Short mmCIF file of C-alpha atoms and ligand atoms in Angstrom, two decimals:
data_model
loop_
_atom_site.label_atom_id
_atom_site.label_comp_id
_atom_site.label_asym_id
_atom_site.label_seq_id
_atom_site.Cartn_x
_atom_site.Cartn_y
_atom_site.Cartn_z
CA UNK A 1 33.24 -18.40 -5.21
CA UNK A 2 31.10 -21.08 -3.73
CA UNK A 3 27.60 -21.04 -2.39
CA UNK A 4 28.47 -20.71 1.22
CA UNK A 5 29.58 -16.86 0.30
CA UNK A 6 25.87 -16.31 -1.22
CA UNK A 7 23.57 -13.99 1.19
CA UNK A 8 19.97 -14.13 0.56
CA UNK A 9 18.09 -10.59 1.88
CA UNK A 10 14.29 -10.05 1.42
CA UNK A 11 12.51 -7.39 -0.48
CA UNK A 12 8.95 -6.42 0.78
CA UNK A 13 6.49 -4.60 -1.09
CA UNK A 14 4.34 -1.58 0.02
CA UNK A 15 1.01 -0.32 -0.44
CA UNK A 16 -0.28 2.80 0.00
CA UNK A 17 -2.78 2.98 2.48
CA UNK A 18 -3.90 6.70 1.56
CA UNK A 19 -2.46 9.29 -0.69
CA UNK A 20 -2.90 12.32 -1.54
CA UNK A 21 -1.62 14.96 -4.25
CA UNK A 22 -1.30 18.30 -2.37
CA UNK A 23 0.02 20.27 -5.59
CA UNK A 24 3.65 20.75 -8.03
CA UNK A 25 6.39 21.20 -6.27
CA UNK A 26 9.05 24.49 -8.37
CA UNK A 27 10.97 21.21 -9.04
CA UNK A 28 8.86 19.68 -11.12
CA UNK A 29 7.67 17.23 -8.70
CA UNK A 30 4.08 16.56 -7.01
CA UNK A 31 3.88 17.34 -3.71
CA UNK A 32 2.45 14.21 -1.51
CA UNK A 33 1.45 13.23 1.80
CA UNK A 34 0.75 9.38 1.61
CA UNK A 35 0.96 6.63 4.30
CA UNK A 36 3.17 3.67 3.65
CA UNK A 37 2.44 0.14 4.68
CA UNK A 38 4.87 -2.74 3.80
CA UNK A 39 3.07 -6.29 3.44
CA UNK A 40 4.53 -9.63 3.73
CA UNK A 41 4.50 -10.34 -0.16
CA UNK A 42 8.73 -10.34 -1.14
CA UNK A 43 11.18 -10.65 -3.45
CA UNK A 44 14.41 -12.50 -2.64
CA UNK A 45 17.31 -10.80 -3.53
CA UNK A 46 20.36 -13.13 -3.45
CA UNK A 47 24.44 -11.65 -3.29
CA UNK A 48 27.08 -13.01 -4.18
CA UNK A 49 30.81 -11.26 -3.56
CA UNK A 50 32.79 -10.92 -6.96
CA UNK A 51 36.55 -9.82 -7.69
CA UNK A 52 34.92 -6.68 -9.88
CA UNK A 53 32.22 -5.48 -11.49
CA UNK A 54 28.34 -5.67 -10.90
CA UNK A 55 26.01 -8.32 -12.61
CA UNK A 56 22.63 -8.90 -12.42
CA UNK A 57 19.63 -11.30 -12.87
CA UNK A 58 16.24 -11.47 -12.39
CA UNK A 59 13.64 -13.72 -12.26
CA UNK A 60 10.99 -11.64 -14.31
CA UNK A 61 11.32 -11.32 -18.08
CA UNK A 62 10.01 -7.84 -17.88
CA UNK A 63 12.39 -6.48 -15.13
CA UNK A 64 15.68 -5.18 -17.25
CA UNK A 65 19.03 -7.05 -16.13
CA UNK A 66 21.12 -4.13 -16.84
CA UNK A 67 22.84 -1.07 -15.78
CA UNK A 68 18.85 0.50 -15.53
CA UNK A 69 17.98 -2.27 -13.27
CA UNK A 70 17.43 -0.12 -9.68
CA UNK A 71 19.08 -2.71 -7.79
CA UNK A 72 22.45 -2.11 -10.01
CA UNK A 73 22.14 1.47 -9.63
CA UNK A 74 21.37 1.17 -5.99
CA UNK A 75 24.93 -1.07 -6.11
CA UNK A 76 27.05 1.17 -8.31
CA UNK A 77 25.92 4.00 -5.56
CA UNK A 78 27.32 2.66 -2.59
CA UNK A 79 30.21 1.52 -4.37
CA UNK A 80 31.27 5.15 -5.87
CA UNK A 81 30.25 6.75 -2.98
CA UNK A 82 32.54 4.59 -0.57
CA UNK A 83 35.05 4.00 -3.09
CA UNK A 84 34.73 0.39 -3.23
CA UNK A 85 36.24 -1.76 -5.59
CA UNK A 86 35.18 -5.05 -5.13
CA UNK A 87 32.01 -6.70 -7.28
CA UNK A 88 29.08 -7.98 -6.44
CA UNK A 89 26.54 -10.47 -8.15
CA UNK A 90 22.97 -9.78 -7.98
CA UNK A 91 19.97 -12.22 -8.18
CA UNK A 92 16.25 -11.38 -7.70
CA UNK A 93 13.59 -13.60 -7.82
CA UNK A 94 10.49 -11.46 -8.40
CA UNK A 95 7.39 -12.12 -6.81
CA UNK A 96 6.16 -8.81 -6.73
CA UNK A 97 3.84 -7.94 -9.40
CA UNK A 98 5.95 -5.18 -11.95
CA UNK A 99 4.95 -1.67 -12.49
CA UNK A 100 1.79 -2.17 -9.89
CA UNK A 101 2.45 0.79 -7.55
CA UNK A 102 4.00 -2.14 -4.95
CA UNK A 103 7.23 -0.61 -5.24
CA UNK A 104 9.14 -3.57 -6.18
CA UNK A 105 11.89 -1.83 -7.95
CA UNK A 106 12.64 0.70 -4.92
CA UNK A 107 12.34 -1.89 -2.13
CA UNK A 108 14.69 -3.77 -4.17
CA UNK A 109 17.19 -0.78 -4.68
CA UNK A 110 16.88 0.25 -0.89
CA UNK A 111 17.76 -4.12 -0.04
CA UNK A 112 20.69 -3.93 -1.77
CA UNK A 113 21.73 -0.44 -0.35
CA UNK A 114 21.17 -2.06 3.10
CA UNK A 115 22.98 -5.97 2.71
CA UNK A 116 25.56 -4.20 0.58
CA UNK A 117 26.34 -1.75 3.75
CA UNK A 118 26.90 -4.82 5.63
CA UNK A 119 28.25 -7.04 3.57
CA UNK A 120 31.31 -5.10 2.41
CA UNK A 121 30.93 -3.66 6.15
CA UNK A 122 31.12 -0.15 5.34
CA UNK A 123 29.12 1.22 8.46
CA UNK A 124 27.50 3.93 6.47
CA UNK A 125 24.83 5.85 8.68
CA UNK A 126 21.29 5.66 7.80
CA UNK A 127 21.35 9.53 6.66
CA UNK A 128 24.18 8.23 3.87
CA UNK A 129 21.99 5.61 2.94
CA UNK A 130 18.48 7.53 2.77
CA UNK A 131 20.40 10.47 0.71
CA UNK A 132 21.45 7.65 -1.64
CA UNK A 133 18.48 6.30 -1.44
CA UNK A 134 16.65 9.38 -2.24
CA UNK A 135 18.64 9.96 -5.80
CA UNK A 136 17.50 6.52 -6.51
CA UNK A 137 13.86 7.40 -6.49
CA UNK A 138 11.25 8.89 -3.92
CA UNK A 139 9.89 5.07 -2.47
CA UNK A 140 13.58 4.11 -1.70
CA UNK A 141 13.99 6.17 1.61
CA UNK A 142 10.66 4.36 3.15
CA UNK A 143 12.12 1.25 2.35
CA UNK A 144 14.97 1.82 4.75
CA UNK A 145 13.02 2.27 7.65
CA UNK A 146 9.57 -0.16 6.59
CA UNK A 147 6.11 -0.31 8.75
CA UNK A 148 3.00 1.93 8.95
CA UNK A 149 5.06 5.46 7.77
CA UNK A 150 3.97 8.44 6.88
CA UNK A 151 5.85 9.98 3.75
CA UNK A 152 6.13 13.71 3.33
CA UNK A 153 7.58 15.87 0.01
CA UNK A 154 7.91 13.31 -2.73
CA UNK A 155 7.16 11.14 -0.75
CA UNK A 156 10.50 10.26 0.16
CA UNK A 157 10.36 12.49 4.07
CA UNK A 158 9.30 9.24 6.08
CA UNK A 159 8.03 9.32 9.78
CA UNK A 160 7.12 6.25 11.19
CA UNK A 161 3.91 5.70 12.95
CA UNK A 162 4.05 5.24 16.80
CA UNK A 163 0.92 2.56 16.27
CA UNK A 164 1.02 0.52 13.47
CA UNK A 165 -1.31 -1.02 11.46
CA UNK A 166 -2.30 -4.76 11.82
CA UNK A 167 -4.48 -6.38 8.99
CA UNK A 168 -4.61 -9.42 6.86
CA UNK A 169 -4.59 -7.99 2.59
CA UNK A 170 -5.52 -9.17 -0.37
CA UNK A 171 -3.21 -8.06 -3.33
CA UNK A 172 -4.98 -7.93 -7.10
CA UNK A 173 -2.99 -7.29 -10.02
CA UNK A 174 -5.22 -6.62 -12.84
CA UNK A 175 -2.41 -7.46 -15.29
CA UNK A 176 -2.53 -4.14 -16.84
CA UNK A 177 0.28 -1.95 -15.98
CA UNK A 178 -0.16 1.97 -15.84
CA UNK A 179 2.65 4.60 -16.75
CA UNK A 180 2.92 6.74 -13.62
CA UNK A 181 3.93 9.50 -15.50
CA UNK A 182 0.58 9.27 -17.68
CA UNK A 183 -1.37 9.00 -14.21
CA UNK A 184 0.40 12.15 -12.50
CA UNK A 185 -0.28 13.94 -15.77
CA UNK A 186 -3.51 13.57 -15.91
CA UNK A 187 -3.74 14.46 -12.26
CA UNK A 188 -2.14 17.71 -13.34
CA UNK A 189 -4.33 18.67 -15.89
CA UNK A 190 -7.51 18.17 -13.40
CA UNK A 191 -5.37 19.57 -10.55
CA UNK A 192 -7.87 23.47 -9.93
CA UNK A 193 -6.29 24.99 -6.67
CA UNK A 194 -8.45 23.50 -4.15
CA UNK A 195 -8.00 23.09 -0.55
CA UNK A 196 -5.56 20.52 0.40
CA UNK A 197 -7.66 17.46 2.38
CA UNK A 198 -6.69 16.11 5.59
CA UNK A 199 -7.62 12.50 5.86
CA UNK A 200 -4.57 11.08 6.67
CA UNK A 201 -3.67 12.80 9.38
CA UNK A 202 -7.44 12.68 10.73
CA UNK A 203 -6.80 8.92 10.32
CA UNK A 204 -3.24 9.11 12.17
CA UNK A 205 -4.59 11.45 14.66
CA UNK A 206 -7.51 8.29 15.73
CA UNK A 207 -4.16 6.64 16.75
CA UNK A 208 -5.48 3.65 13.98
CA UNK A 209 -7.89 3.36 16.65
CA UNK A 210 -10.91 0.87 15.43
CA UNK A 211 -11.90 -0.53 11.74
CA UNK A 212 -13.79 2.92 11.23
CA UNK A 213 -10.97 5.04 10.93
CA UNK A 214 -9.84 3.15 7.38
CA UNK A 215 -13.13 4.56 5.85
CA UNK A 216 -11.10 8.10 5.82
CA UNK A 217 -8.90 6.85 3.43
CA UNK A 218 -8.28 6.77 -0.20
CA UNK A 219 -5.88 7.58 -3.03
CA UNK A 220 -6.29 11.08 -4.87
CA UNK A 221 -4.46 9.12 -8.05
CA UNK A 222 -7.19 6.41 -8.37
CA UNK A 223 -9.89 8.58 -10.87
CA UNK A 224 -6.81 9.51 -12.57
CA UNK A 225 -5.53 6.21 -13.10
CA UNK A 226 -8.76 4.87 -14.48
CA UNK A 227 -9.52 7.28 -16.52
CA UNK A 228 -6.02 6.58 -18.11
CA UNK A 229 -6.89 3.29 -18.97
CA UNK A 230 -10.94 2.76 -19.26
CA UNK A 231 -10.22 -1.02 -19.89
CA UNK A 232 -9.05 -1.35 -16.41
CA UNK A 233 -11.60 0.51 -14.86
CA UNK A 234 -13.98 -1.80 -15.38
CA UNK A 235 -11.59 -4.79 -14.53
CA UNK A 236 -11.13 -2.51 -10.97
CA UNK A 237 -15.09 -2.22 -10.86
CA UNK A 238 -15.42 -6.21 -10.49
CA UNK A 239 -12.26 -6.48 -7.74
CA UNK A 240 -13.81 -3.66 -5.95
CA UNK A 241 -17.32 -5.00 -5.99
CA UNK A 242 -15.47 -7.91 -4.66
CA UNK A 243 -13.41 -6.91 -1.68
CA UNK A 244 -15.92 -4.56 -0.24
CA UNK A 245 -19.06 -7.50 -0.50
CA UNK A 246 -16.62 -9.63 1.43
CA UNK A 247 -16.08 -7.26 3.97
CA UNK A 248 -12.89 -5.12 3.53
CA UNK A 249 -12.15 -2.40 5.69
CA UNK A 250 -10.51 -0.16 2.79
CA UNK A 251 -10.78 -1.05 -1.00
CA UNK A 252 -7.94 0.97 -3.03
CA UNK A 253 -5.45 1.39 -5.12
CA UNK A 254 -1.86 1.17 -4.31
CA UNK A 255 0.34 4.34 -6.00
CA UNK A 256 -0.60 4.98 -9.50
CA UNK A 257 -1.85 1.14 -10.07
CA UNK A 258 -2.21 -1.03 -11.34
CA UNK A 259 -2.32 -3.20 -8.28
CA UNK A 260 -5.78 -3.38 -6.38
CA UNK A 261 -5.93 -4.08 -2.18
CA UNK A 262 -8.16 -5.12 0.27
CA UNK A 263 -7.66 -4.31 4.10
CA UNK A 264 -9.50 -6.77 6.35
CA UNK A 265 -9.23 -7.37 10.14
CA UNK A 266 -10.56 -11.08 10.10
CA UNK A 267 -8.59 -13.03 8.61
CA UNK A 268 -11.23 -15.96 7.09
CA UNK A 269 -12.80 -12.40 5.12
CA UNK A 270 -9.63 -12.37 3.62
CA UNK A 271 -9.93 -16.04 2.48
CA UNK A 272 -12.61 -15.78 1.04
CA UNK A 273 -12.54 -12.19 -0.48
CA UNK A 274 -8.91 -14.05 -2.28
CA UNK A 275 -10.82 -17.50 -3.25
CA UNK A 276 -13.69 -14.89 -5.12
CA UNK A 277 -10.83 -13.58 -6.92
CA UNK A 278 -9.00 -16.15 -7.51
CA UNK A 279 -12.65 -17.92 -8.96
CA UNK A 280 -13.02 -15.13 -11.69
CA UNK A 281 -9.46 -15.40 -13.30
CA UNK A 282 -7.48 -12.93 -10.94
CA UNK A 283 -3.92 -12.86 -9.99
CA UNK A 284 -4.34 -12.59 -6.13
CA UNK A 285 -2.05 -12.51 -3.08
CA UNK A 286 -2.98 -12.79 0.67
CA UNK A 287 -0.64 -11.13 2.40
CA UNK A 288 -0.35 -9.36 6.15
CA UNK A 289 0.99 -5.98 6.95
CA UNK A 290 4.56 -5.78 8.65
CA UNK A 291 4.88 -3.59 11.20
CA UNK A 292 7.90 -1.54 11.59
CA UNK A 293 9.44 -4.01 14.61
CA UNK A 294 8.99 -7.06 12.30
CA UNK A 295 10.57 -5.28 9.48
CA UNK A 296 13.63 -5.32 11.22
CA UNK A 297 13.73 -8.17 12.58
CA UNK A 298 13.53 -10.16 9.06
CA UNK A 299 16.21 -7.64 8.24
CA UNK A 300 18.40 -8.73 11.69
CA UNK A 301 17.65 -12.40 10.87
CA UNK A 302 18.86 -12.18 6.98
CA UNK A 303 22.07 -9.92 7.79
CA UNK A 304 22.71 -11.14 11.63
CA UNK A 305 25.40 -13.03 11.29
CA UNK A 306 28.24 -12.22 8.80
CA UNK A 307 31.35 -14.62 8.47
CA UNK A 308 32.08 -15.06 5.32
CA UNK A 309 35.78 -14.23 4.32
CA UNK A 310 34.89 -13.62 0.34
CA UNK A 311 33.45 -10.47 1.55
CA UNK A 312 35.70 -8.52 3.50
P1 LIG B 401 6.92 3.24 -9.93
O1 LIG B 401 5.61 3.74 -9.42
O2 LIG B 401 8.13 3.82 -9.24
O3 LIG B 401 7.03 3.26 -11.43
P2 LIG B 401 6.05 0.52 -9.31
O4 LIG B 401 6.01 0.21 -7.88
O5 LIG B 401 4.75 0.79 -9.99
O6 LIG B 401 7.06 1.69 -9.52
P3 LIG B 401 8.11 -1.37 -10.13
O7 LIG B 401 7.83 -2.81 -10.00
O8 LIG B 401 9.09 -0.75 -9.21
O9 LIG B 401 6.72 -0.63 -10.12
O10 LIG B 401 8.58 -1.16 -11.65
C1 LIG B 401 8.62 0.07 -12.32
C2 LIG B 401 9.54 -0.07 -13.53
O11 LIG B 401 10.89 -0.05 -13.06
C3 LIG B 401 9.39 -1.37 -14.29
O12 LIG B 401 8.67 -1.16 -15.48
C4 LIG B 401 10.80 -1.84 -14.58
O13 LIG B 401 11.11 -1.77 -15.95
C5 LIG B 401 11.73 -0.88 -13.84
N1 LIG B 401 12.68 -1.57 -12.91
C6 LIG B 401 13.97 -1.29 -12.76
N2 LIG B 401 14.54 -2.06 -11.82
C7 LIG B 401 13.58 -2.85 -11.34
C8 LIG B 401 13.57 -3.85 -10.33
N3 LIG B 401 14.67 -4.20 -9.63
N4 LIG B 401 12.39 -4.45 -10.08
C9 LIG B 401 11.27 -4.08 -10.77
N5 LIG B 401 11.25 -3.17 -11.74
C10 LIG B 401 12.38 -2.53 -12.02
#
């Protein structure tokens, strides 16, 4: 196959913006109410039709390039469940840090799901896709639809936001990845009935009105995660001293870590809140939210126009 059949599709990461564990779900799972935010920061996953069979590759030495890899599984899906017999070839350069709570592995399961729907023009509708999506792992279904969401259940009910957020971030990853699992846990064991807090919606119900309303916010897994790993709390004590002297609207962290954000409406805060970081050793990204109209249009621009005969 040559080069001219290759289709390159992005893969954004998310933060979380707020989160919150209400309680355990009978299933075994936490109930959440968070609120999504995609960012600018992407992988590039790049397709390429084959006879059979899926491949893949990746970029990042700590990313597996096998049948675990969530983009294969996110390919094998769509293939069993439309009976397709065709192959595809997977590539994905990483950019977004690994087990940080970005949700690099789901956006890249729910790309694939998406260009794959296209590519081999099966038409699926978006409920198909999200229920795929869904077995895949709670993130994937927000990464179908993108934007300021808000995501219910696991997670993994998403609403998007009528207004959505607009802010410049700066990404941190301390380097120092965190087992989810440990993090939720941990949550458990600390989790005394209590009553269930209702900062996010306060914060949706301000309409995202004005800088003020991002002071409501923060991310019930954060204590959790540092007490997990007391090495990185004090790492997270320094990027946190950071962001807020230079002015962030929200300092947190994104899922269950490791990654560290700041939120900032001016953009030359940003700059220098990243420079400060950068200064003291950090891996740091500047980055801008996406809002749900631009997340679809980088979607219509990488999938608009379809030609190639190697894929039908
Ligand atoms: P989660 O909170 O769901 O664990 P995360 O956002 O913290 O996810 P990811 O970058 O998605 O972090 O990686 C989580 C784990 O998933 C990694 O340790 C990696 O081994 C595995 N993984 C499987 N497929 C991928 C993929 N395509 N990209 C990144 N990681 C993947």
């Amino acid at each position: 196959m040559s080069r001219a059949d290759e289709r390159t599709v992005p893969s954004f990461a998310k933060v979380n913006l707020g989160l919150e564990v209400l309680g355990t779900r009978s299933d075994g799972y936490h109930e959440l109410r968070t609120l999504f935010q995609t960012v600018d920061l992407r992988d590039d996953i790049t397709l390429r039709p084959r006879r059979q069979g899926i491949t893949i590759e990746c970029s990042h030495p700590g990313v597996p390039q096998d049948e675990s890899n969530l983009a294969w599984r996110a390919a094998e899906s769509l293939r069993r469940h439309a009976k397709v017999t065709r192959g595809v070839a997977i590539r994905i350069e990483k950019r977004i840090p690994v087990a940080g709570g970005l949700g690099g592995g789901s956006s890249n399961a729910a790309a694939v799901l998406m260009a794959l729907n296209r590519l081999w023009r099966l038409d699926l509708d978006p409920d198909v896709l999200n229920r795929l999506g869904r077995r895949l792992g709670a993130d994937v279904p927000y990464f179908l639809v993108g934007g300021t969401a808000l995501g219910l259940g696991r997670g993994d009910e998403v609403y998007p936001l009528r207004t959505q957020v607009k802010a410049h971030l700066v990404l941190v990853d301390p380097g120092r990845p965190v087992s989810t699992a440990a993090v939720f846990s941990r949550v458990d064991a600390g989790l005394t009935p209590r009553e269930n807090s209702y900062t996010i919606f306060r914060f949706v119900s301000r309409d995202l009105e004005g800088a003020t309303a991002f002071r409501l916010l923060s991310n019930d897994l954060e204590q959790a995660a540092l007490e997990e790993a007391p090495d990185l709390a004090r790492t997270v004590g320094r990027i946190r001293g950071t962001l807020v002297r230079e002015g962030a609207l929200l300092a947190a962290l994104s899922g269950s870590g490791s990654s560290y954000f700041g939120v900032f409406d001016d953009p030359q805060r940003a700059r220098r809140a990243h420079a400060a970081l950068a200064s003291q050793g950090f891996a740091v990204h500047r980055c801008r939210t996406l809002s749900l109209d631009q997340y679809r249009k980088a979607w219509a621009r990488a999938l608009g126009y379809i030609s190639v005969r190697s894929w039908r």
